[in-house]
Short mmCIF file of C-alpha atoms in Angstrom, two decimals:
data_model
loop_
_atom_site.label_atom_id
_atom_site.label_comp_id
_atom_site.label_asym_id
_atom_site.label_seq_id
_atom_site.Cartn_x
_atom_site.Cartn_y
_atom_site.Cartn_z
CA UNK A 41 -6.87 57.88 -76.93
CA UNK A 42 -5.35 57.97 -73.20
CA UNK A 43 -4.34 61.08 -72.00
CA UNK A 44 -1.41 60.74 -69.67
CA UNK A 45 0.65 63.01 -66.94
CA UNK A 46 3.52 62.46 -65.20
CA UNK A 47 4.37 64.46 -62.31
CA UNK A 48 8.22 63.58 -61.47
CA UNK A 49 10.20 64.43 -59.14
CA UNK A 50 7.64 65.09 -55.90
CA UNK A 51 7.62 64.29 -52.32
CA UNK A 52 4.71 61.87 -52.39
CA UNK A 53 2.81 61.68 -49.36
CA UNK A 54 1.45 57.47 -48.77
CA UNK A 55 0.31 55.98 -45.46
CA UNK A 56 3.45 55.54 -43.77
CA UNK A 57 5.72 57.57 -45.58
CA UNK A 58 6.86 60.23 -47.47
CA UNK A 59 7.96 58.01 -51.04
CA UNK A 60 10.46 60.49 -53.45
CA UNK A 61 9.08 59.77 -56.61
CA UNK A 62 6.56 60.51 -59.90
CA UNK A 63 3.20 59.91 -59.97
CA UNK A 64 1.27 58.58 -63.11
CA UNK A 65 -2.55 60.28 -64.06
CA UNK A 66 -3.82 58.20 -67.18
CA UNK A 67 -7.23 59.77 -67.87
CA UNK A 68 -7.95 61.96 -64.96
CA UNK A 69 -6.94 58.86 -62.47
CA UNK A 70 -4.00 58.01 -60.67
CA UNK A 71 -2.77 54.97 -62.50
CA UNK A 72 1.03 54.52 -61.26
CA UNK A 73 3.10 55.85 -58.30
CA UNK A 74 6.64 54.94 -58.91
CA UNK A 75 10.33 55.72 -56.56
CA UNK A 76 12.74 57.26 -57.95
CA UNK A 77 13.21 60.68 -60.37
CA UNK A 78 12.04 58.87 -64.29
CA UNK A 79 8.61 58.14 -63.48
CA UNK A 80 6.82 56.00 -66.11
CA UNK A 81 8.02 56.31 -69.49
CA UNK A 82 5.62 58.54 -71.87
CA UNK A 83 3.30 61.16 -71.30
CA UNK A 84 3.49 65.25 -70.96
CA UNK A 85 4.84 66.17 -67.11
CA UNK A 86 6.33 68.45 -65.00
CA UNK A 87 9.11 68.67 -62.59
CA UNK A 88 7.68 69.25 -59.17
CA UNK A 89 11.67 70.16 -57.71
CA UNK A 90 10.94 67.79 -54.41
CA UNK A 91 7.62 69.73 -53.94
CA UNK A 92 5.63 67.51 -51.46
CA UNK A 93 2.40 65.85 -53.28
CA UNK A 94 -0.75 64.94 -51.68
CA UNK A 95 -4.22 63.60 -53.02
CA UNK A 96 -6.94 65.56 -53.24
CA UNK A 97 -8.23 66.66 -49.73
CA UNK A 98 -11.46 65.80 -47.98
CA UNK A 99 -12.53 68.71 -45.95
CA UNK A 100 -15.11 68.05 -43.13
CA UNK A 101 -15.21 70.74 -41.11
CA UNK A 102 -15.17 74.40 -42.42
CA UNK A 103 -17.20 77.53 -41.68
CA UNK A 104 -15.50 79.54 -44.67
CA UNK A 105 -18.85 79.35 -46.54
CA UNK A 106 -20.60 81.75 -44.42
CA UNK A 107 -18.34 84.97 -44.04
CA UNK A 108 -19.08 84.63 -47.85
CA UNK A 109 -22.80 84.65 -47.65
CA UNK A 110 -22.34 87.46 -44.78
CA UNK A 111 -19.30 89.10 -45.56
CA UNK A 112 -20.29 91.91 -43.22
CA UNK A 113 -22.10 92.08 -39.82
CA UNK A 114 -26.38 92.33 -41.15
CA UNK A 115 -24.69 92.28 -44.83
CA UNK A 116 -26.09 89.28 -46.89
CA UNK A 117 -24.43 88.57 -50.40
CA UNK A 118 -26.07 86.33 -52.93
CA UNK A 119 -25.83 82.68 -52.09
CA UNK A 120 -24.71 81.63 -55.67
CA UNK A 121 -21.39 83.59 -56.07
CA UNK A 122 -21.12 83.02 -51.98
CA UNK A 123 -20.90 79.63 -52.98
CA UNK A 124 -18.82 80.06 -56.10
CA UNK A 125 -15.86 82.01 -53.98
CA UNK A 126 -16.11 79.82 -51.31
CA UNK A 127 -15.37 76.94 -54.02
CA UNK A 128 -12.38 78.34 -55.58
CA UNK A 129 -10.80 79.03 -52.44
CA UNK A 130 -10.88 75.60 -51.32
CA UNK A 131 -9.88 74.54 -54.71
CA UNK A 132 -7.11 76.67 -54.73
CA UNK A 133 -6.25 74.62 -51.15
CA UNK A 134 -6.13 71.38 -52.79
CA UNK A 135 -9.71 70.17 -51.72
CA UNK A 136 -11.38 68.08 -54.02
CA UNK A 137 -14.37 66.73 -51.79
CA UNK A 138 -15.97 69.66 -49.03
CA UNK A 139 -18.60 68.85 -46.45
CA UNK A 140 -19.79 72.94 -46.33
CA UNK A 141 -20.62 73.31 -42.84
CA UNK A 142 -24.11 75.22 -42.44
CA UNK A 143 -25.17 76.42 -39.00
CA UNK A 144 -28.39 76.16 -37.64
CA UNK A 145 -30.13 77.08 -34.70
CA UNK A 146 -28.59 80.26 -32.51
CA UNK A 147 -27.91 81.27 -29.68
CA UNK A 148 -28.38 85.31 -30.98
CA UNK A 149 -32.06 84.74 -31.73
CA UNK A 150 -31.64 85.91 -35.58
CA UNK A 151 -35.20 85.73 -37.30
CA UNK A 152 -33.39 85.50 -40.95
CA UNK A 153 -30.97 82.42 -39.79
CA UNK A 154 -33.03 79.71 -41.24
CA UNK A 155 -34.05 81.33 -44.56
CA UNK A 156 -30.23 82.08 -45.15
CA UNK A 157 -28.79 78.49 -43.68
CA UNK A 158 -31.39 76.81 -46.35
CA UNK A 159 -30.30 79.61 -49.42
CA UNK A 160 -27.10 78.68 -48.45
CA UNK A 161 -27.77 74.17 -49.05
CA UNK A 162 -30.01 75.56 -52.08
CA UNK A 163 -27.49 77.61 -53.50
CA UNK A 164 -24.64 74.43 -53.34
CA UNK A 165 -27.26 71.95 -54.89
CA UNK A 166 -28.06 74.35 -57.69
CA UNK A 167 -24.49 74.90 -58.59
CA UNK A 168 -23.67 71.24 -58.19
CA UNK A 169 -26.23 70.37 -60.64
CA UNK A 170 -25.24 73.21 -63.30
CA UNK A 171 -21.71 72.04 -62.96
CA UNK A 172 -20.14 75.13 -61.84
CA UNK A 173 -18.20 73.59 -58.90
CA UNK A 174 -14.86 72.29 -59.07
CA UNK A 175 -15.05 70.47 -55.97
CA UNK A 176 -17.03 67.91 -54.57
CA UNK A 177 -19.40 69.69 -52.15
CA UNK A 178 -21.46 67.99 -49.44
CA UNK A 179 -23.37 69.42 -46.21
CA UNK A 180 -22.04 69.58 -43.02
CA UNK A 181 -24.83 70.54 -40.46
CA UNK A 182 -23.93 71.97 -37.49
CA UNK A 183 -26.66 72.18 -35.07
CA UNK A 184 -26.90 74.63 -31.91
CA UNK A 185 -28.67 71.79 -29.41
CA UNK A 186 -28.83 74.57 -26.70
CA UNK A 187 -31.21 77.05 -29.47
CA UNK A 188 -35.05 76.27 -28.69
CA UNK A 189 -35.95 76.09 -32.60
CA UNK A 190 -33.36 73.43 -33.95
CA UNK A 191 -35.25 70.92 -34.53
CA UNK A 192 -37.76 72.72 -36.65
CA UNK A 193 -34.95 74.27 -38.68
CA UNK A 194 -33.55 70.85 -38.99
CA UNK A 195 -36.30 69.16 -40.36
CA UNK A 196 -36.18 71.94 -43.07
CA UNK A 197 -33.45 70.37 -44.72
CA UNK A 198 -35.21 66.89 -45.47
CA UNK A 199 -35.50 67.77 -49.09
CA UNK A 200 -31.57 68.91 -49.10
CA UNK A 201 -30.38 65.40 -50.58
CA UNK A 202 -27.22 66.13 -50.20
CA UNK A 203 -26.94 66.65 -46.16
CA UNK A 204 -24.61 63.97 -45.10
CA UNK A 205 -23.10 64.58 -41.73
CA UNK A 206 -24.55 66.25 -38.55
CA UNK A 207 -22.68 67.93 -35.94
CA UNK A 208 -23.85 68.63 -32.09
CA UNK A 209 -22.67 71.33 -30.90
CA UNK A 210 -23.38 73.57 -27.25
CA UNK A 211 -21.26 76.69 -27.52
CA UNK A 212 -23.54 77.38 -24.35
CA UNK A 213 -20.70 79.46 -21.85
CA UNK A 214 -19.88 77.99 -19.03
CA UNK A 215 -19.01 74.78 -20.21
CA UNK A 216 -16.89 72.66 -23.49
CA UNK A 217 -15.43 75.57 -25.67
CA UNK A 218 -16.33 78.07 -23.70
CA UNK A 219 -15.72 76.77 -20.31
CA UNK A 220 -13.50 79.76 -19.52
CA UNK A 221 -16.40 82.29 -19.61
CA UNK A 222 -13.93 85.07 -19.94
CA UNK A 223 -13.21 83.84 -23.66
CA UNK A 224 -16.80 83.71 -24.32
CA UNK A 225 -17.06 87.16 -23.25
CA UNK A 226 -13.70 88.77 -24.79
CA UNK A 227 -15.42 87.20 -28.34
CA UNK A 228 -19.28 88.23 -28.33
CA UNK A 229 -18.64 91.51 -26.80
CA UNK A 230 -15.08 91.54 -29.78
CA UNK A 231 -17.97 90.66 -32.79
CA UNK A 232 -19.79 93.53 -31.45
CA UNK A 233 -22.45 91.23 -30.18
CA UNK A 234 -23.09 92.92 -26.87
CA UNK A 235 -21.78 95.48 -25.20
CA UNK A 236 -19.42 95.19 -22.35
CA UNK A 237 -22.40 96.32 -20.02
CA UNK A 238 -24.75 93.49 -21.63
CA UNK A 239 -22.43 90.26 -21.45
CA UNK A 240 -23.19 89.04 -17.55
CA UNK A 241 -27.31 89.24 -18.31
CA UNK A 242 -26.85 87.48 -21.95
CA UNK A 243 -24.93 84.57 -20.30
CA UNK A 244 -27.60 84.31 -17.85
CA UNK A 245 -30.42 84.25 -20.05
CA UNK A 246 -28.36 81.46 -22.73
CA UNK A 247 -27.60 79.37 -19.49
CA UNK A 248 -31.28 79.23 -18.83
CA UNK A 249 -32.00 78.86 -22.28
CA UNK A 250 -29.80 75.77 -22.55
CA UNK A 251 -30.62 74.18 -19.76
CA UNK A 252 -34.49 73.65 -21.12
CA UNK A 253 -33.28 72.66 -24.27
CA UNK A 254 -29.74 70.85 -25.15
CA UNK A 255 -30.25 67.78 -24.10
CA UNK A 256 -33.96 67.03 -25.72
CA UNK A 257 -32.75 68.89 -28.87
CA UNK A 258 -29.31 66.94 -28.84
CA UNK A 259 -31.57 64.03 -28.35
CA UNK A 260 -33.81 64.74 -30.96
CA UNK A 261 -31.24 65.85 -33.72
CA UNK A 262 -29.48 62.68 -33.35
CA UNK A 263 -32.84 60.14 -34.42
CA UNK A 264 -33.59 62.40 -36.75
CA UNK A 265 -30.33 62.28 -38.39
CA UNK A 266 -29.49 58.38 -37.68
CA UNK A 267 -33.22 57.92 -39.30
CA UNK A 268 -31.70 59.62 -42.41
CA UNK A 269 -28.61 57.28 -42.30
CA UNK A 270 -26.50 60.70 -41.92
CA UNK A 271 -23.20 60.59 -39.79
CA UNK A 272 -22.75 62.04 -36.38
CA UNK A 273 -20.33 64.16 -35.03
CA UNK A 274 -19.95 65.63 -31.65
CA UNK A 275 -18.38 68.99 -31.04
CA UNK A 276 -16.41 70.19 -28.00
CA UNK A 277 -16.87 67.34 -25.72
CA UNK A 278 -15.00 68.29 -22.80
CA UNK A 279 -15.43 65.64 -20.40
CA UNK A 280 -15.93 61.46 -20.10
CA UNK A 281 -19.53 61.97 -19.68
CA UNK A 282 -20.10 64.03 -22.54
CA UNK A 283 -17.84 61.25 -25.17
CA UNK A 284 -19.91 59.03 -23.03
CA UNK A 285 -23.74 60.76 -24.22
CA UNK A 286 -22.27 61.01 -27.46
CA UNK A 287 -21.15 57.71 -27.97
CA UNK A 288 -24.35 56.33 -26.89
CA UNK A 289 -26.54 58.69 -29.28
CA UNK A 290 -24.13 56.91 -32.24
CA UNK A 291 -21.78 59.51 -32.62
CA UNK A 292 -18.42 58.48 -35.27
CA UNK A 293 -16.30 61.55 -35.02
CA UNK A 294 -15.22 63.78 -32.40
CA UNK A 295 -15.27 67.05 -33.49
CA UNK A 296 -12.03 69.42 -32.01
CA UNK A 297 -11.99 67.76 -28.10
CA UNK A 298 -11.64 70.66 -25.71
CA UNK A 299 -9.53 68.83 -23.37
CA UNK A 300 -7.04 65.71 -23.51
CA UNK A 301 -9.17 63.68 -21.17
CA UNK A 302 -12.22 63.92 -23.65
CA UNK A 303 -9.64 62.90 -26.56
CA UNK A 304 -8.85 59.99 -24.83
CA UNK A 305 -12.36 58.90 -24.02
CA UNK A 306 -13.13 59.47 -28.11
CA UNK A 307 -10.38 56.97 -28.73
CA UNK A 308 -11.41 54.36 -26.30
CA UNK A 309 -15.04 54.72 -28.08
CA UNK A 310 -13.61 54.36 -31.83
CA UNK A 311 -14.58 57.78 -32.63
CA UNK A 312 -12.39 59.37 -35.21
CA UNK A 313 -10.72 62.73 -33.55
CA UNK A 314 -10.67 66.01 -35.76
CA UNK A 315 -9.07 69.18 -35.15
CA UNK A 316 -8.37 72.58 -36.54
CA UNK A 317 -5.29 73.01 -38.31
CA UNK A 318 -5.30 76.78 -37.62
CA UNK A 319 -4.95 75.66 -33.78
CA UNK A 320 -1.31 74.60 -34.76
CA UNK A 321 -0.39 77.01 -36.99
CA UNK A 322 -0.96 79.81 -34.44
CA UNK A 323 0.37 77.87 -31.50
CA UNK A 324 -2.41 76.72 -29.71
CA UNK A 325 -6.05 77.05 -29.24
CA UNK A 326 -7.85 80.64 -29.19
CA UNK A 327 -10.27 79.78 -26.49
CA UNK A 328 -7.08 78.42 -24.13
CA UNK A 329 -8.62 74.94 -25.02
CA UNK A 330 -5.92 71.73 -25.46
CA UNK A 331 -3.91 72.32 -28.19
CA UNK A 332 -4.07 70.10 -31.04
CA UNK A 333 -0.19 69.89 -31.05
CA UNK A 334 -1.04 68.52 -27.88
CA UNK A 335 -3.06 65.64 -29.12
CA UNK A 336 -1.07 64.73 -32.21
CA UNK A 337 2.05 64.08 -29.95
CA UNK A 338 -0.28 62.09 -28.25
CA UNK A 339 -1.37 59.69 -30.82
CA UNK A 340 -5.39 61.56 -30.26
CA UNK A 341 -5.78 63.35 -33.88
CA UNK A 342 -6.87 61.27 -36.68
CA UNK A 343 -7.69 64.63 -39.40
CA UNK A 344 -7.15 68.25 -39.47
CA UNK A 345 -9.76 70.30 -40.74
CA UNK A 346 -8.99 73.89 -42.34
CA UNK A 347 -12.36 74.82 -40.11
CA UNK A 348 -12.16 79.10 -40.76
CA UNK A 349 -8.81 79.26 -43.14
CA UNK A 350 -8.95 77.23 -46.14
CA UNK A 351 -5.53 76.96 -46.64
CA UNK A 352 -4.06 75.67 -43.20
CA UNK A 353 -4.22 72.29 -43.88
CA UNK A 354 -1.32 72.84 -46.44
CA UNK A 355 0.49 75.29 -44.49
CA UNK A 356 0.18 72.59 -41.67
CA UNK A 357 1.19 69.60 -44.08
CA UNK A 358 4.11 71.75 -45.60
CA UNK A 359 5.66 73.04 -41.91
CA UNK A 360 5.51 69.76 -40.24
CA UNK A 361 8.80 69.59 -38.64
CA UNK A 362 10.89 72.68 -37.31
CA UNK A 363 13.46 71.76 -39.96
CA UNK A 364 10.56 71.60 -42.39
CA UNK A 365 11.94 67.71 -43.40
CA UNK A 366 9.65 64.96 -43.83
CA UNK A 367 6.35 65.41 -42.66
CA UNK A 368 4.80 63.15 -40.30
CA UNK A 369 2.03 60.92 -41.35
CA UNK A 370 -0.18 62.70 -38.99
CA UNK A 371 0.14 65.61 -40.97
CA UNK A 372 0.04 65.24 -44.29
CA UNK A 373 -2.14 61.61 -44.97
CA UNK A 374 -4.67 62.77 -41.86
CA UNK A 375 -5.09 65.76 -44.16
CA UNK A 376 -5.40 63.92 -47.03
CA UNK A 377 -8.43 62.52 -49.06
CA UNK A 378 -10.49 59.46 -47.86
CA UNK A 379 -12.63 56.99 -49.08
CA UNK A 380 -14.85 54.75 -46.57
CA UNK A 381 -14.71 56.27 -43.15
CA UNK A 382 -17.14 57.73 -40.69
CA UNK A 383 -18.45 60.60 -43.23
CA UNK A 384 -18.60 58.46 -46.25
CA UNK A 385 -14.84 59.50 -47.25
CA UNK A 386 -11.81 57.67 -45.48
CA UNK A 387 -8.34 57.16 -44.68
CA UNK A 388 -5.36 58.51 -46.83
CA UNK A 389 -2.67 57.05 -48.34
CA UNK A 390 -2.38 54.66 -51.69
CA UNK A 391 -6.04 53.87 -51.21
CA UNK A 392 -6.52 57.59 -51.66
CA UNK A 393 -3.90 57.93 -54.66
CA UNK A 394 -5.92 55.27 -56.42
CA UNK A 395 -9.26 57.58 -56.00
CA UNK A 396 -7.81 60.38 -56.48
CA UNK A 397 -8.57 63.00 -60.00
CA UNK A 398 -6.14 65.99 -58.96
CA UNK A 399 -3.71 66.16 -56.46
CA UNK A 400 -1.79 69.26 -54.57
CA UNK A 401 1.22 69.96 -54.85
CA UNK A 402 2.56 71.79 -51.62
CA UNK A 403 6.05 73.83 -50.90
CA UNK A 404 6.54 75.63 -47.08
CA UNK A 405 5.00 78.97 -48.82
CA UNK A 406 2.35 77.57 -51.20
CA UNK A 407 -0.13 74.93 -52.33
CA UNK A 408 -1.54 74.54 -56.20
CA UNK A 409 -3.75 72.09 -57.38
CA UNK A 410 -2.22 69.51 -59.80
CA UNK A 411 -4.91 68.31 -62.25
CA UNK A 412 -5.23 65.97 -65.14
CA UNK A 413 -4.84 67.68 -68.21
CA UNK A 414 -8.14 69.54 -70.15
CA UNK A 415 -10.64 69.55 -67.06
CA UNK A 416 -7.76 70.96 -64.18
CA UNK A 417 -11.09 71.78 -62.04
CA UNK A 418 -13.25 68.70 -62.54
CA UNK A 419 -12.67 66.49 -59.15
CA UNK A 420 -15.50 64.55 -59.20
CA UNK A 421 -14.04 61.14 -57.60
CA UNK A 422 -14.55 57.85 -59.84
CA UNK A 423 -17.11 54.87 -58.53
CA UNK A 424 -14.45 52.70 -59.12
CA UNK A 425 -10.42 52.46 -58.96
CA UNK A 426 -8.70 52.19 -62.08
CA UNK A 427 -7.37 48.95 -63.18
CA UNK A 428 -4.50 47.69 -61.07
CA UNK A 429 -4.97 50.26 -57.95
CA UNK A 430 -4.43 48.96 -54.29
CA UNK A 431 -7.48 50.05 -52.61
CA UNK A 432 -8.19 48.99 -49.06
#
């Protein structure tokens, strides 16, 4: 027998606009999205009271995983329940499909950083295959090109099946995020890093070390990871030249452009721009970077990521306009859940309502998860639309 839901009443969030309306889940899937306050007839609902409504979000860029694993400077918790907060939080921010983003390679020269980067991938696969997860969960590999031992660490990871996007990164200072090295000093020596005394011979000595390594590791990285049919990212490009290298080693996303001239570049190479959603919350970016305020205005952001506060992307979605009136497309659907884009997940809009098993349902102050009824924290996403569903 059918189980059915109607959510009435809700903002819903499509491709090009913001549709009053109820939404229809028959069975866990999105069957109907109708205009208007009725809904479909039948079926046990709620009133959302104009709450805005959004599909399931695809998260592809967040570090949140790791100040659970390390909650403390040289404090390691147990990967597992790491894993298992980490989950409910982004659950609890209306994110149905996470690529986890695990860090490899340092600049700090930490001996225990591969053992607890590969706990970390074990840790997600063993909970995805007991079923403890209510999200999707994926991994996101961020790789320090500028670190000497990259490479090794990343061939550690062949037998992680579920690795499927790589990110290049060079946090190197100097240059891309850190090109003001003022902010690079202000955070090491903040994280208790280095000492104040320390921070001029420590740049040195990374400046060196990068300039041996990045490019043949950044080189490197990306055949290993095209070999594995993986998706690229690049992180921090900065200039033409770098969108340039990256677009040459196959790279499909731009990860958070440091400046609007590398944004551009991104778009003219078809690479799909993402940026933090904390960066417009607070105003701007903490490393005095381009804003990503900036870039939306400019047509340059395709998808916010909550990168280190899981719950941005709804505080972003929900405060779009000073007013707080209808959100613009930009967003709410380039926060929302995808299906066949550069990472394996997509574009929002209907085609994500018609692959979508929970949605979120998001006021100014909050965000809950709206599930079908009896399995509220199973979002595994169907290998097929449901019957009558307008996918693209």
């Amino acid at each position: 027998m059918s189980r059915e839901t109607v959510l009435r009443n809700a903002r819903i969030v499509l491709d090009d606009e913001v549709l009053h309306g109820s939404v229809l889940i028959r069975d866990g899937l999105v069957a109907d999205i109708s205009p208007g306050t009725a809904g479909e007839v039948g079926g046990t609902g709620d009133d959302l009271d104009g709450d805005l409504l959004i599909p399931g979000l695809v998260e592809l860029h967040t570090d949140h995983l790791e100040s659970h694993a390390q909650p403390r400077p040289g404090t390691r918790w147990d990967p597992i329940p790491a894993v298992l907060a980490h989950d409910a939080q982004l659950s609890g921010a209306g994110v149905t499909t996470v690529f986890d983003a695990i860090r490899i390679g340092t600049l700090e020269g930490r001996d225990d950083a591969t053992t607890l980067s590969l706990s970390l991938a074990e840790a997600i696969e063993h909970a995805v295959a007991a079923g403890l997860l209510r999200a999707e969960h994926l991994i996101h590999l961020r790789c320090e090109v500028a670190a000497p031992g990259t490479v090794a660490e990343f061939r550690e990871f062949d037998r992680i099946a579920s690795v499927r996007l790589a990110s290049l990164m060079d946090h190197t200072p100097g240059q891309r995020q850190y090109a003001d090295v003022e902010a690079f000093s202000r955070y090491m020596v903040g994280r208790g890093r280095v000492s104040q005394a320390g921070i001029g011979a420590l740049m040195e000595e990374l400046q060196d070390v990068a300039a041996e390594h990045s490019t043949p590791n950044r080189i490197a990285i990306a055949e290993l990871a095209t070999a594995r049919g993986m998706t690229l990212a690049a992180h921090d490009d900065a200039t033409v030249a770098h969108v340039e290298e990256s677009a040459a080693l196959g790279v499909r996303i731009s990860e958070f452009p440091t400046t609007e001239v590398a944004a551009r570049a991104a778009r003219e190479h078809g690479q799909l721009i993402v940026m933090g959603a904390p960066n417009i919350v607070r105003g701007g970016s903490q490393s005095g970077n381009v804003a990503a305020a900036e870039l939306l205005a400019l047509g340059l952001l395709d998808v916010l990521s909550s990168d280190y506060v899981p719950r941005a992307r709804c505080r972003r979605s929900c405060s779009s306009t000073p007013t707080g009136s209808c959100p613009s497309r930009a967003a709410c659907a380039s926060s929302a859940a995808t299906r066949r884009g550069p990472s394996g997940s997509t574009t929002a809009g209907r085609s994500a309502w018609a692959r979508a098993r929970t949605s979120c349902a998001c006021t100014a102050t909050s965000c809950r998860e709206r599930a079908a009824p009896r399995r509220p924290h199973r979002a595994r996403r169907p290998r097929r639309a449901p019957p009558g569903s307008a996918v693209s």
